Backbone as numpy.savetxt, mean C-alpha at the origin, in Angstrom:
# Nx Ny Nz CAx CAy CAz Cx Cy Cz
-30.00 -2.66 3.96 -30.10 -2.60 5.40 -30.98 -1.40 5.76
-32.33 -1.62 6.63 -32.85 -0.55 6.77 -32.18 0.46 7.59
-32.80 2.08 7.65 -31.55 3.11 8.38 -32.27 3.10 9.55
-30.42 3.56 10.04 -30.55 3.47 11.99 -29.50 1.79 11.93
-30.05 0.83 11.26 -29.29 -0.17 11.47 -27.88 0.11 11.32
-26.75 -0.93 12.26 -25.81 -0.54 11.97 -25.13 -2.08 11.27
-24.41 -2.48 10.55 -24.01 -3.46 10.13 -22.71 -4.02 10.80
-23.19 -5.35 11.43 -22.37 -6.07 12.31 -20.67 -6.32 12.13
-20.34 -6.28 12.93 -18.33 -6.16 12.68 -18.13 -7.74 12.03
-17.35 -7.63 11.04 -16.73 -8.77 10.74 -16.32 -9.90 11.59
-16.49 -11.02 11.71 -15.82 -11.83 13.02 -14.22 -12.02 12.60
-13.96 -12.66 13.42 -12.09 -12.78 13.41 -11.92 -13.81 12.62
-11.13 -13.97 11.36 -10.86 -14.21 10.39 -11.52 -13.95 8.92
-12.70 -13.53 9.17 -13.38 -13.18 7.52 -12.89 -11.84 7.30
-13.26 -11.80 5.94 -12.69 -10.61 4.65 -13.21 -9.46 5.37
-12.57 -8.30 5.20 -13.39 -6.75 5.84 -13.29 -6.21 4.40
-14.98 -5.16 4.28 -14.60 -4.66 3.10 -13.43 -3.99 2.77
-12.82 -3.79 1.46 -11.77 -3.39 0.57 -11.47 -1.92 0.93
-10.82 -1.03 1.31 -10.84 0.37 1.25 -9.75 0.99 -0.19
-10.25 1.90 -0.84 -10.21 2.30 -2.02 -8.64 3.32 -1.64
-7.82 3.14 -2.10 -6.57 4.05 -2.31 -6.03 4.73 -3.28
-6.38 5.98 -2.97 -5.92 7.19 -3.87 -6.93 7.73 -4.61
-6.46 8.07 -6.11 -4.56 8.16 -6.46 -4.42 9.16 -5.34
-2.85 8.74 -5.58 -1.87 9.10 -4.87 -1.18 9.35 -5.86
-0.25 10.75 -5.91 0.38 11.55 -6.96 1.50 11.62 -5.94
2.75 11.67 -7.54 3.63 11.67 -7.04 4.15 13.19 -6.79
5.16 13.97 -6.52 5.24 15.92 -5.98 5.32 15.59 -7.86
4.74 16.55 -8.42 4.81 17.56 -9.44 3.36 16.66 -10.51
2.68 15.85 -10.08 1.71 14.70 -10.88 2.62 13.79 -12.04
3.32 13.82 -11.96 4.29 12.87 -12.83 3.80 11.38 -12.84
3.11 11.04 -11.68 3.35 9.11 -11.41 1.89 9.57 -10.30
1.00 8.83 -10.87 -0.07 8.16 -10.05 -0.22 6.87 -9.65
-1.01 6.37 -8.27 -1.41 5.07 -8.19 -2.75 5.07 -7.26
-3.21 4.25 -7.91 -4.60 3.98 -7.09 -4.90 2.47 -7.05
-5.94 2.23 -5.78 -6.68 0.66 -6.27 -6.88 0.32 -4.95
-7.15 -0.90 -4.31 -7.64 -1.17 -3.30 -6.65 -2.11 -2.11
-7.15 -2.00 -1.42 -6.41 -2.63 0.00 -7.35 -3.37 0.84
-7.26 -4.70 1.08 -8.08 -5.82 1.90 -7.31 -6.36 2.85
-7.64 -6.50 3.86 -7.72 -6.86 5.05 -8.03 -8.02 5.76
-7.57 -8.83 5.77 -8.24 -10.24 6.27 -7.63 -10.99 7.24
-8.19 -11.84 7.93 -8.09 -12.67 9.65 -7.14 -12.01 10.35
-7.65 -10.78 11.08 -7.22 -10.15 12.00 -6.92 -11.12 13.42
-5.59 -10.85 13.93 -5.42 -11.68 15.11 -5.49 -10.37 15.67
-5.81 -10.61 16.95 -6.19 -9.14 18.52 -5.36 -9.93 19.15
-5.02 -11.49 19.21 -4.69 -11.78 20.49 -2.90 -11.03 20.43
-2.32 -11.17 19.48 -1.13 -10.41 19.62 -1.15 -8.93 19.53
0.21 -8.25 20.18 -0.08 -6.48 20.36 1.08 -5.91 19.89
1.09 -5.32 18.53 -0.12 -5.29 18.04 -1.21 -6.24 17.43
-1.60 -5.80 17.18 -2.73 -6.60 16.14 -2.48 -7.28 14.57
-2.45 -7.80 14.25 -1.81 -7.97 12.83 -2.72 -8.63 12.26
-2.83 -8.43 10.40 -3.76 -9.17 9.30 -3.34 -9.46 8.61
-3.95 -10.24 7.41 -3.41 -10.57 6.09 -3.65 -9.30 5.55
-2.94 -8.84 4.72 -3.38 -7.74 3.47 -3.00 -8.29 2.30
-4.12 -7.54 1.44 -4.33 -7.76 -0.05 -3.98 -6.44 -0.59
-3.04 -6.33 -1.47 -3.39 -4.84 -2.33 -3.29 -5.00 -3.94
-4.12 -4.80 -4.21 -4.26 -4.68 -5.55 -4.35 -2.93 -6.29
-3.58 -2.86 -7.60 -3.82 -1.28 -7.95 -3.27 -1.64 -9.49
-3.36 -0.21 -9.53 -2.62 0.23 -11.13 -1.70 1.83 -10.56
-0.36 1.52 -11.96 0.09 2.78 -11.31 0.51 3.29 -12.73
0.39 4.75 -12.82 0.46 5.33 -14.28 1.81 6.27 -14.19
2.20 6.13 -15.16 3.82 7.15 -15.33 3.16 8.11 -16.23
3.44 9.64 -15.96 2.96 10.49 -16.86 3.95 11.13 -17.19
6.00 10.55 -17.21 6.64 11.79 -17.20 6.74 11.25 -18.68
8.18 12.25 -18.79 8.82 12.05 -20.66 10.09 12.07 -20.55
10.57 11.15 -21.30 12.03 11.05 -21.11 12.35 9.90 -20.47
13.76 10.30 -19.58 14.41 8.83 -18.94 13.64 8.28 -17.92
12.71 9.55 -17.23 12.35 8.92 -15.48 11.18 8.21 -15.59
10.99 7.41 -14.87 9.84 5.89 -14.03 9.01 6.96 -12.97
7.95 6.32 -13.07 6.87 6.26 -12.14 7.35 4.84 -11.40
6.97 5.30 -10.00 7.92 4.13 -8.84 6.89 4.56 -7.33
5.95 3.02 -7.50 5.07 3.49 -5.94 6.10 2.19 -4.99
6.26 2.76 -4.09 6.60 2.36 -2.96 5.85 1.98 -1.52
5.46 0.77 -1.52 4.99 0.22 -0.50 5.99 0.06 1.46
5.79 0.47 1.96 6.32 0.04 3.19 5.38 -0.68 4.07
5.83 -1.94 4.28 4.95 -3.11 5.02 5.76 -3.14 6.51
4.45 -2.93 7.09 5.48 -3.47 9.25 5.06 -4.46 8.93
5.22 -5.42 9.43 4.75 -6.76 10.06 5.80 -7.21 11.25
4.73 -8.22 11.78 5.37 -8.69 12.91 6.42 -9.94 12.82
7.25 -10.38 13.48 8.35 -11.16 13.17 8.32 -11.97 14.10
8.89 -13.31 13.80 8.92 -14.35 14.57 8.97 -14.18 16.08
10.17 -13.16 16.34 10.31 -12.94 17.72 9.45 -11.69 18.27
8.85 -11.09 17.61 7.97 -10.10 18.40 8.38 -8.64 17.98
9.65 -8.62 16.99 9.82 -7.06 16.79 8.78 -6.79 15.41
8.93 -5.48 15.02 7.96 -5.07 14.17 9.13 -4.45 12.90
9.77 -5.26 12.20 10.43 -4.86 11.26 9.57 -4.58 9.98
9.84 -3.88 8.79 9.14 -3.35 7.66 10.01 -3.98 6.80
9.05 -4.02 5.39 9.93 -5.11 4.31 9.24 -3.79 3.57
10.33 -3.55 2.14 9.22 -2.49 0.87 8.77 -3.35 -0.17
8.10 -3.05 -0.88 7.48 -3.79 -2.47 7.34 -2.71 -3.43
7.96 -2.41 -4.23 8.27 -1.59 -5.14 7.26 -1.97 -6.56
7.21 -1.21 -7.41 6.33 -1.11 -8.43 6.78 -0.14 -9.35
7.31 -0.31 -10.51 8.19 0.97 -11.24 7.61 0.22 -12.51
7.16 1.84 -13.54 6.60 1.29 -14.93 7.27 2.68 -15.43
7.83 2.51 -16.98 8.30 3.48 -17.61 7.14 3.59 -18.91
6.12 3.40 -18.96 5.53 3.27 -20.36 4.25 4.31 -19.89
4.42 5.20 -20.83 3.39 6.07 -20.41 1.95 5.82 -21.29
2.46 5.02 -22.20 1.28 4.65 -22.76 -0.13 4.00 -22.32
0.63 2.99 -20.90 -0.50 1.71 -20.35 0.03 1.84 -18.92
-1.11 1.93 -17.99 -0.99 1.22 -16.42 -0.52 0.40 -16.43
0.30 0.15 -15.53 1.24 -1.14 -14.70 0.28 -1.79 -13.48
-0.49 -2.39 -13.52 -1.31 -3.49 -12.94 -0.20 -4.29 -11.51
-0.89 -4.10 -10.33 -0.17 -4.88 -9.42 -0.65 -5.57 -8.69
-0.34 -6.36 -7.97 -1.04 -6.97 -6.64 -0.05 -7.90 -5.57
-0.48 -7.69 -4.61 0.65 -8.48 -3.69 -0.16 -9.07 -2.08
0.32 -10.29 -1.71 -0.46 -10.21 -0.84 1.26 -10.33 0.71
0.51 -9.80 1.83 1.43 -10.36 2.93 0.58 -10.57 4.48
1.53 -11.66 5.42 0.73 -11.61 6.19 1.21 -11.59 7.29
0.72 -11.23 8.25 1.08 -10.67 9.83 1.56 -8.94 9.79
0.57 -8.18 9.14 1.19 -6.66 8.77 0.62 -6.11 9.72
1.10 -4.80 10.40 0.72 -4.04 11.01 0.11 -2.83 10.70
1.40 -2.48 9.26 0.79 -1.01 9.03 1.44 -1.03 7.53
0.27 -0.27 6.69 0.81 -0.77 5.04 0.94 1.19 4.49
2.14 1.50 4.39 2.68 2.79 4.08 2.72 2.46 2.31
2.56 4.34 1.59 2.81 4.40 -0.13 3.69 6.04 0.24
4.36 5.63 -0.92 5.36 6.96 -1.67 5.24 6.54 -2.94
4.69 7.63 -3.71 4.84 7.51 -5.08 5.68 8.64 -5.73
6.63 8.37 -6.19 8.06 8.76 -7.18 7.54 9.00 -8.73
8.36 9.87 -9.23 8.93 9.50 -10.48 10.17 10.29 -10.46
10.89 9.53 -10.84 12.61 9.52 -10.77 13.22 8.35 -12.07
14.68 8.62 -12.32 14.92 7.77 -13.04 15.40 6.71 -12.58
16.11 5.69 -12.47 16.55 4.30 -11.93 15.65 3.74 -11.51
16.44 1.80 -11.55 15.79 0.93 -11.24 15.07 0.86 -9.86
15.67 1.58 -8.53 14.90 1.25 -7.61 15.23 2.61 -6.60
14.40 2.99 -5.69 14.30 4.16 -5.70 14.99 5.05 -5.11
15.20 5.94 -4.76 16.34 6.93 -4.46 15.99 7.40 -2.96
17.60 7.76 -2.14 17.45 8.37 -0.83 15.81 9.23 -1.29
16.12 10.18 -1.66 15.20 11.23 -1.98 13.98 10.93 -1.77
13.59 10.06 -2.73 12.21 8.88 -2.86 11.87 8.51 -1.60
13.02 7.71 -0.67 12.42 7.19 0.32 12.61 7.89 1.65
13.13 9.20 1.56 13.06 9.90 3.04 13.03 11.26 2.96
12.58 11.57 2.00 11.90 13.27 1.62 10.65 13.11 2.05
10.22 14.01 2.59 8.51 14.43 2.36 7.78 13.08 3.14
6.71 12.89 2.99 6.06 12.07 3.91 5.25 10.61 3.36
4.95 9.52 3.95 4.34 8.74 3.77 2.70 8.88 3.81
1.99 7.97 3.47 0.72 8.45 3.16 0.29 6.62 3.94
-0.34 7.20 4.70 -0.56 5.70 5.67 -1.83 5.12 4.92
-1.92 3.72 4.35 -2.99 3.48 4.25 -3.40 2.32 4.97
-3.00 1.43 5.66 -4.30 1.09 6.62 -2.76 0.68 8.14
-3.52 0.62 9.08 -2.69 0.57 10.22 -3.94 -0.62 11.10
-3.71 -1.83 11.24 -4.12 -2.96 12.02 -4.87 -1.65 13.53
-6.03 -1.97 14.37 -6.61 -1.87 15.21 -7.30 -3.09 16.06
């Protein structure tokens, strides 16, 4: 594209490019995750706004011992009747040897939140999910 040009907005329903996430470390670097997040057929006519999302990543455990690397997704989406409830999607790998490969898709989201953990147990702890802060990665406009 020559410069000065600006490249035209996606129309309503095609793919928007991918935006790149992370890593994202968990407090002490124990548990990383990175990889991408897509976006697709944005509705405007509802308020908010809601899309399909794509996320695809890898997430690495770097501790030793009993505890998991554990990324935590928090999804809004919109609901039949109009409230904006959140569903999570969890991702926990204990092998420090190899990335844990993910992908998930959902649709009518508003706003796609990560916490990345490493802790021990299957799924994640008060601590995990209401210490310290979320890391917003994309929020519908």
């Amino acid at each position: 594209m020559p410069p000065g040009r600006r490249r035209p907005a996606a129309p309503f329903g095609r793919l928007r490019p991918a935006h790149h996430l992370g890593p994202h470390h968990a407090p002490g670097g124990k548990a990383a995750a990175a990889g991408r997040l897509q976006a697709s057929a944005l509705d405007t006519s509802s308020i908010p706004p809601v899309a399909t999302v794509r996320v695809t990543g890898t997430l690495r455990d770097r501790t030793r011992g009993p505890s998991c690397a554990l990324a935590v997704f928090r999804l809004t989406y919109r609901a039949g009747d109009g409230s904006l409830p959140f569903t999570r999607k969890t991702v926990r790998t204990c092998s420090s040897r190899a990335a844990k490969n993910f992908a998930f898709t959902r649709a009518r989201v508003f706003l796609v939140e990560l916490k990345v953990c490493a802790e021990t147990g299957r799924t994640p702890s008060d601590t995990c999910l209401y210490a310290g802060t979320w890391k917003q990665l994309y929020a519908s406009s």
